[in-house]
Amino acid sequence: MKKLLGKLATGRAIGLMIGHRDLVLSQVAFTPLGPLEMGRRTEPMLGDSIDVVIPRILAPVLESEPWKNAPIAIGLPVLSVFFSTRPIKSMNLDAAPQILLHEVLRSSNLVIDDMDVDMIKSQPGKVPVASIIATRRKYLAPILQGLEKCGVTPSQVEPAPFALLRAAIRRHRTDRGTKSSLRIFLGAESGLAMLTAQDQPLAWRYFEMPAGEEATAVVSSIRSLRALSRYYGVDTPPDVVWVHGRPELLHLDDTPQWRETHLRMQRFDGPGFNAADTAFGLAMGCHAEAKGLNLARSMRPRDSLLRLLPLGQIGVQVATMAMATVFLQRGQNELERNVHAVKTALTHHQWIKGRSIADLEKEKASQTVRSKAIHQYLGTRIFWTDCLREVATPLPSTMTVSTVKGHCKLGDAKHDMTSDRLLSLSMRAPIAGDGVVPAEIDTYLAAMRSSQLIRKGLPQIKLSALRWGTDTRTYRPFVAFTVTCQAEAKKKPKAKESKT
């Protein structure tokens, strides 16, 4: 899977972390699924100078054709770089990085021209600030010589904490709405605390971590950075701490020292404070969209047109356009089917041809008036034939209907007489010798009450005039009763109260 994604990579980069004891190299490919580490190498110093060790670790990688022209990012140790963030005065808004560095250091013995300096401006709060990094050219000279022996120039030279922060943000993005945060990177024997705002580093603090005193060292660095946060342009000290690395330290937030801080901790397995994770973050900094401080800005080669293109955005836009095209095509096909159906229907109405829109509107108005009149006529009528059919259908074979009477008062447009409609059924059913009313009567009434047609026109169904008797011819006992179906009485509107 890794090899397949490597072939689909839109770019490649190499991150080289310069350590005090060894060098670590990371090969990263920018795939459609994100940055992917394709390989990693480690080369110990063994007492040799840096310009000798760099060719040993870099030359075998550059011999491979895919990595021959890959940009290279160099990471410098924490203690080898000067970094500071200070508020910018209104008179120094356009000042050069060397001038701001001189004001920060305030040393007459320091020659600024002997240092490589870079600066980036930001505004984490109400006051704009400038972040400055610097290192001596004497320190960078052997590194550049080692790269020159390999026939390459660095695309990025930055402190290791910047690369760690980049790798951490890639894995665990900062929550939206978070103005500032603290990120702690834990290593085997030491750690790094970093104050960030808008995912940009403002300050960091290196600290040792003796065994068994890890929580004390972490809390001490956090308190120090929170106390100084307002000097770095942060209006409100951060209340969220992101801890990366050393997953075996499970109970950092369950110690008395941590509970006294009243801060919220989010724990992650990586990246840790080590050269391998730093090298991966360095390679990510070679991406065309990456922004930040760079001590080799003047030496950075021009990016190719392919690297400058936002391929990710182009891919998303192409996919969006394809989905929109499919959606619109489906809508067009449905519209064409509807048009065809309308044309087919119009072939059966030849009288429409040759008539203007005005004539059709008049015809529509005429038909509307007719349908309204028919609706008003049928809406206040009861279909007695259908009602009688509904009455006769559920009638048991043992029951007989002696008389059927219908009653209706005629009204006019102003007086609705719908409630005066009545259907009366005189019925007879045989009974047993004990005189008990047969269950067929209840069954018949339930069937009538469940009829949709009767409930619509004559919903009030009642049983009345119940009496017992004997047939004069057969001398069998029977029960006679009357079933009344009446329309529902409309409520009269309340009379308006007169004002006194």
XYZ file of C-alpha atoms in Angstrom:
500
model
C 0.000 0.000 0.000
C 2.830 2.395 0.852
C 4.554 1.740 -2.470
C 1.302 2.320 -4.386
C 0.687 5.650 -2.646
C 4.324 6.571 -3.246
C 3.800 6.197 -6.973
C 0.784 8.520 -6.785
C 2.724 11.179 -4.859
C 2.449 14.768 -6.092
C 5.766 15.677 -4.451
C 8.581 14.411 -2.253
C 10.763 15.991 0.417
C 13.645 15.050 2.702
C 13.935 16.105 6.325
C 17.382 15.994 7.980
C 17.627 16.545 11.730
C 21.053 17.601 12.965
C 21.650 16.186 16.441
C 24.588 16.377 18.825
C 25.282 12.641 18.563
C 23.683 11.499 15.316
C 21.773 12.578 12.229
C 18.253 11.342 11.338
C 16.850 11.528 7.806
C 13.179 11.105 6.860
C 11.858 10.600 3.312
C 8.297 11.895 2.957
C 5.957 11.625 -0.039
C 2.951 13.922 -0.399
C 0.159 11.544 -1.428
C -3.565 12.158 -2.015
C -4.127 10.819 1.527
C -1.578 13.185 3.073
C 2.150 13.086 3.889
C 3.541 9.559 4.152
C 7.002 8.585 5.437
C 8.581 6.306 2.843
C 11.880 5.698 4.637
C 14.105 6.681 7.562
C 17.867 6.582 8.099
C 20.092 7.264 11.109
C 23.815 8.024 10.966
C 25.957 8.402 14.149
C 28.562 11.160 14.302
C 31.394 8.895 15.585
C 33.563 11.930 16.266
C 33.509 13.131 12.631
C 32.643 16.660 11.618
C 29.180 17.465 10.322
C 30.362 18.117 6.740
C 31.653 14.521 6.631
C 28.588 12.826 8.144
C 26.024 14.557 5.928
C 27.265 12.969 2.655
C 27.281 9.541 4.326
C 23.554 9.736 5.159
C 22.328 11.847 2.229
C 24.255 10.515 -0.793
C 22.581 7.035 -0.872
C 19.129 8.673 -0.873
C 19.939 11.114 -3.687
C 21.152 8.238 -5.887
C 17.525 7.093 -6.187
C 15.823 8.718 -9.177
C 12.558 9.711 -7.410
C 14.498 11.517 -4.646
C 17.183 13.080 -6.804
C 15.529 16.507 -6.991
C 13.557 16.369 -3.745
C 13.843 19.527 -1.586
C 15.778 19.178 1.658
C 14.895 20.690 5.035
C 17.480 20.991 7.792
C 16.547 21.008 11.466
C 18.780 22.685 14.084
C 18.897 21.665 17.761
C 17.023 23.778 20.308
C 20.165 25.008 22.044
C 21.853 26.070 18.777
C 19.277 28.672 17.737
C 18.181 31.975 19.239
C 14.397 32.488 19.213
C 12.388 35.332 20.652
C 8.953 36.914 20.254
C 8.505 40.572 21.172
C 5.788 43.204 20.670
C 6.467 45.593 17.796
C 6.426 49.311 18.451
C 4.603 51.524 15.983
C 7.892 53.044 14.813
C 9.356 49.579 14.069
C 6.503 48.054 12.088
C 8.607 48.045 8.899
C 11.998 47.465 10.538
C 14.364 44.809 9.184
C 14.900 41.573 11.168
C 18.527 42.574 11.952
C 17.381 45.814 13.600
C 14.794 44.067 15.766
C 17.342 41.402 16.721
C 19.798 44.072 17.808
C 17.136 45.715 19.986
C 16.292 42.400 21.592
C 19.884 41.406 22.355
C 21.185 44.938 23.178
C 24.825 43.832 22.988
C 27.600 45.998 21.548
C 29.924 42.974 21.243
C 27.521 41.049 18.985
C 28.042 41.455 15.231
C 24.631 41.002 13.585
C 26.229 40.627 10.165
C 27.790 37.349 11.310
C 24.345 35.836 11.915
C 21.576 34.518 9.691
C 18.265 36.036 10.786
C 14.656 35.572 9.780
C 11.437 37.087 11.104
C 7.703 36.570 10.836
C 5.001 38.945 12.074
C 1.686 37.973 13.626
C -0.985 39.336 15.939
C -2.223 36.764 18.461
C -3.966 39.466 20.507
C -4.407 43.212 20.479
C -0.694 43.941 19.983
C 1.301 42.870 16.867
C 4.419 40.815 17.588
C 7.501 39.696 15.698
C 9.042 36.238 16.042
C 12.788 36.210 15.321
C 15.177 33.298 14.859
C 18.937 33.620 14.435
C 22.052 31.481 14.427
C 25.715 32.086 13.724
C 26.884 31.609 10.181
C 29.920 29.838 11.598
C 27.579 27.097 12.858
C 25.745 26.798 9.535
C 28.925 26.769 7.417
C 29.865 23.049 7.870
C 26.236 22.026 7.292
C 26.142 23.927 4.013
C 29.520 22.445 3.044
C 28.221 18.920 3.608
C 25.182 19.631 1.421
C 27.406 21.172 -1.241
C 29.425 17.959 -1.413
C 26.172 16.206 -2.337
C 25.395 18.857 -4.963
C 22.289 20.229 -3.241
C 21.204 23.364 -1.376
C 18.750 23.462 1.528
C 15.168 24.473 0.870
C 14.411 25.009 4.560
C 16.564 25.578 7.658
C 14.618 25.967 10.879
C 14.751 25.068 14.583
C 13.575 21.600 15.576
C 10.577 22.867 17.652
C 8.978 24.328 14.512
C 9.060 20.931 12.834
C 7.661 19.206 15.924
C 4.771 21.653 16.061
C 4.052 21.084 12.366
C 3.951 17.316 12.843
C 1.725 17.660 15.921
C -0.781 19.899 14.129
C -0.878 17.444 11.247
C -1.903 14.619 13.588
C -3.987 16.580 16.103
C -5.401 19.874 14.896
C -6.029 22.694 17.335
C -9.667 23.149 18.304
C -11.516 25.914 16.512
C -11.887 29.054 18.568
C -8.737 28.342 20.603
C -6.733 31.584 20.635
C -3.666 30.186 22.391
C -2.521 26.823 23.676
C 0.402 25.033 25.286
C 1.957 21.990 23.663
C 4.329 19.779 25.630
C 6.628 17.369 23.772
C 8.118 14.653 25.987
C 11.298 12.762 25.214
C 13.306 10.060 26.941
C 15.316 12.396 29.205
C 14.069 15.890 28.356
C 11.062 17.783 27.058
C 9.986 20.939 25.310
C 7.124 23.255 26.280
C 5.802 25.544 23.524
C 3.382 28.464 23.648
C 1.434 28.812 20.398
C -1.218 31.122 18.967
C -2.984 30.485 15.658
C -0.700 27.444 15.279
C 2.376 29.716 15.277
C 5.096 29.309 17.956
C 5.567 32.296 20.255
C 7.965 30.866 22.841
C 9.415 27.579 23.993
C 11.217 26.264 27.041
C 13.571 23.291 27.132
C 13.594 21.283 30.384
C 15.201 18.152 31.798
C 13.015 15.258 33.041
C 14.675 13.211 35.800
C 13.110 9.788 36.320
C 10.208 9.982 38.749
C 9.983 13.781 38.560
C 8.405 14.112 35.125
C 5.187 15.715 36.407
C 7.101 18.330 38.402
C 9.212 19.302 35.378
C 6.156 19.568 33.107
C 4.152 21.689 35.565
C 7.124 23.988 36.174
C 7.538 24.720 32.447
C 3.793 25.283 32.026
C 3.653 27.781 34.874
C 6.634 29.659 33.500
C 5.167 30.052 29.997
C 1.697 30.973 31.265
C 3.157 33.658 33.513
C 5.086 35.194 30.592
C 2.374 34.745 27.949
C 1.238 38.394 28.049
C 4.783 39.513 27.111
C 4.385 37.497 23.893
C 1.203 39.290 22.798
C -1.304 36.797 24.268
C -4.232 38.572 25.948
C -5.479 35.564 27.954
C -3.205 32.766 29.255
C -4.059 29.401 27.663
C -6.151 26.979 29.698
C -5.615 23.901 27.481
C -2.434 21.804 27.501
C -1.634 19.319 24.735
C 0.876 16.693 25.852
C 2.611 14.616 23.140
C 4.881 11.613 23.577
C 5.815 9.195 26.366
C 2.481 7.324 26.425
C 3.703 5.217 29.357
C 3.384 8.256 31.635
C -0.324 7.734 32.213
C -0.951 9.748 35.352
C 0.610 13.130 34.674
C -2.707 14.891 35.350
C -3.339 12.871 38.513
C -0.582 14.425 40.618
C -0.891 17.132 43.287
C 1.297 19.486 41.244
C -0.986 19.262 38.221
C -4.227 19.632 40.173
C -2.976 22.941 41.516
C -2.788 24.380 37.973
C -6.550 23.854 37.279
C -5.787 23.272 33.597
C -7.343 20.848 31.140
C -4.984 18.273 29.586
C -5.311 16.447 26.278
C -2.986 13.454 25.983
C -1.555 12.044 22.715
C 0.982 9.313 21.974
C 2.982 11.402 19.504
C 4.904 13.120 18.161
C 7.487 13.000 20.902
C 10.590 15.070 21.563
C 12.898 12.945 19.416
C 14.853 13.250 16.180
C 12.661 10.846 14.166
C 9.400 12.785 14.610
C 11.290 16.042 14.106
C 12.713 14.868 10.770
C 9.221 13.987 9.578
C 7.992 17.474 10.474
C 10.971 19.022 8.686
C 10.096 17.282 5.432
C 6.510 18.521 5.706
C 7.879 22.084 5.828
C 9.112 21.735 2.237
C 5.550 21.651 0.960
C 4.646 24.647 -1.195
C 1.740 25.582 1.122
C 3.861 25.494 4.298
C 4.640 28.862 5.884
C 7.015 29.813 8.668
C 10.490 30.983 9.572
C 13.357 29.905 7.345
C 17.044 30.698 7.764
C 17.739 29.521 4.188
C 15.092 31.644 2.531
C 17.619 33.235 0.156
C 19.063 29.834 -0.787
C 15.730 28.163 -1.402
C 15.472 27.046 -5.046
C 12.524 28.087 -7.113
C 9.578 25.766 -6.862
C 8.385 24.133 -10.044
C 5.029 25.058 -11.491
C 3.648 21.669 -10.478
C 4.537 22.284 -6.827
C 3.001 25.752 -6.863
C -0.334 24.466 -8.124
C -2.860 23.759 -5.322
C -3.486 20.215 -6.506
C -5.647 19.383 -3.500
C -8.015 22.284 -4.120
C -8.099 21.529 -7.833
C -9.023 17.908 -7.097
C -11.829 18.942 -4.741
C -13.195 21.449 -7.251
C -13.079 18.920 -10.087
C -14.914 16.365 -7.949
C -17.504 18.990 -6.981
C -18.053 19.971 -10.608
C -18.419 16.315 -11.609
C -21.042 15.739 -8.908
C -22.887 18.928 -9.899
C -22.834 17.841 -13.550
C -24.310 14.442 -12.689
C -26.992 16.071 -10.537
C -27.940 18.597 -13.249
C -27.930 15.880 -15.907
C -30.409 13.836 -13.877
C -32.598 16.913 -13.476
C -32.441 17.601 -17.217
C -33.400 14.007 -18.037
C -36.386 14.200 -15.710
C -37.418 17.528 -17.246
C -37.200 16.060 -20.741
C -39.400 13.130 -19.673
C -41.995 15.534 -18.279
C -41.948 17.620 -21.467
C -42.436 14.476 -23.543
C -45.371 13.418 -21.355
C -46.992 16.841 -21.749
C -46.538 16.775 -25.530
C -48.069 13.289 -25.651
C -51.051 14.476 -23.628
C -51.518 17.501 -25.879
C -51.883 15.275 -28.930
C -55.262 14.144 -27.520
C -56.461 17.745 -27.250
C -56.239 19.088 -30.739
C -58.514 22.023 -29.882
C -55.626 23.608 -27.944
C -53.556 24.056 -31.090
C -53.705 27.503 -32.532
C -55.171 29.092 -29.403
C -53.459 31.957 -27.658
C -52.461 32.140 -23.997
C -55.286 34.611 -23.349
C -57.880 32.179 -24.730
C -56.457 29.393 -22.577
C -56.620 31.612 -19.502
C -60.288 32.376 -20.209
C -61.007 28.671 -20.638
C -59.213 27.951 -17.373
C -61.262 30.584 -15.532
C -64.506 29.215 -16.996
C -63.696 25.653 -15.980
C -62.715 26.849 -12.502
C -66.111 28.515 -12.031
C -67.915 25.364 -13.194
C -65.934 23.044 -10.949
C -66.514 25.355 -7.997
C -70.260 25.333 -8.586
C -70.333 21.521 -8.833
C -68.242 21.262 -5.691
C -70.575 23.556 -3.781
C -73.608 21.616 -5.016
C -72.252 18.166 -4.114
C -70.562 19.325 -0.929
C -73.912 19.958 0.818
C -75.747 16.863 -0.527
C -76.124 13.376 0.890
C -76.302 10.513 -1.569
C -79.238 8.610 -0.147
C -78.865 5.677 -2.549
C -75.311 5.045 -1.393
C -76.356 5.385 2.242
C -79.137 2.791 1.781
C -76.639 0.439 0.149
C -74.341 0.825 3.165
C -77.300 0.157 5.468
C -78.377 -3.013 3.656
C -74.969 -4.590 3.153
C -74.163 -5.501 6.815
C -77.799 -6.481 7.614
C -77.952 -10.045 9.100
C -80.302 -12.587 7.495
C -82.346 -12.888 10.712
C -83.143 -9.178 10.886
C -85.762 -7.388 8.814
C -86.427 -3.767 7.954
C -90.046 -2.788 8.136
C -89.896 0.899 7.213
C -87.369 3.397 5.899
C -87.968 7.096 6.345
C -85.890 10.012 5.154
C -86.289 13.577 6.366
C -84.647 16.702 4.980
C -85.467 20.401 5.204
C -84.654 22.521 2.203
C -82.662 25.719 2.718
C -81.178 28.509 0.719
C -77.708 29.964 0.260
C -77.945 31.959 3.481
C -79.433 29.233 5.700
C -77.665 25.867 5.668
C -80.120 23.105 6.679
C -77.584 20.261 6.573
C -78.147 19.401 10.255
C -81.903 18.700 9.660
C -81.261 15.571 7.560
C -82.418 12.322 9.097
C -82.645 8.637 8.086
C -84.862 6.421 10.254
C -84.946 2.602 10.029
C -87.648 0.558 11.780
C -86.259 -2.968 12.301
C -87.131 -6.300 13.901
C -84.947 -9.202 15.117
C -85.938 -12.578 16.651
C -84.957 -13.324 20.255
C -84.598 -16.417 22.374
C -87.073 -17.456 25.006
C -85.111 -15.809 27.831
C -85.715 -12.345 26.313
C -82.066 -11.408 25.897
C -81.365 -8.843 23.144
C -79.434 -10.599 20.346
C -75.772 -9.680 19.758
C -76.471 -9.169 16.040
C -77.918 -5.741 16.847
C -74.655 -4.497 18.360
C -72.703 -6.006 15.468
C -74.961 -4.256 12.959
C -74.630 -0.876 14.706
C -70.834 -1.232 14.833
C -70.742 -1.982 11.080
C -72.804 1.134 10.339
C -70.635 3.334 12.543
C -67.507 2.064 10.758
C -68.839 2.927 7.301
C -66.958 5.878 5.839
C -69.902 6.989 3.712
C -72.435 7.025 6.578
C -69.974 8.733 8.953
C -69.420 11.463 6.383
C -73.125 12.308 5.796
C -75.003 10.967 8.851
C -72.467 10.417 11.626
C -74.868 10.416 14.616
C -76.222 6.826 14.798
C -78.575 6.006 17.686
C -80.704 3.071 18.807
C -84.162 3.909 20.193
C -87.762 2.680 20.628
C -86.700 -0.759 21.873
C -89.711 -3.048 22.597
C -90.490 -6.756 22.839
C -93.360 -8.578 21.147
C -94.671 -11.859 19.660
C -95.346 -12.592 16.021
C -99.110 -13.170 15.520
C -98.571 -15.782 12.835
C -95.557 -17.746 14.080
C -95.921 -16.925 17.813
C -92.173 -16.362 18.035
C -90.787 -13.606 20.281
C -89.041 -10.641 18.685
C -87.566 -7.295 19.571
C -88.420 -4.172 17.571
C -86.201 -1.098 17.506
C -85.437 2.029 15.535
C -82.020 3.061 14.192
C -81.669 6.785 13.607
C -78.879 8.251 11.442
C -78.675 12.028 11.653
C -76.345 14.697 10.354
C -74.117 16.473 12.870
C -75.549 19.730 14.159
C -73.410 22.769 13.415
C -72.482 25.031 16.284
C -74.000 28.451 16.101
C -71.512 31.327 16.294
C -71.548 33.226 19.553
C -73.236 36.569 19.443
C -70.946 39.535 19.842
C -71.245 41.312 23.165
C -72.421 44.852 22.877
C -70.150 47.505 24.264
C -71.634 49.762 26.907
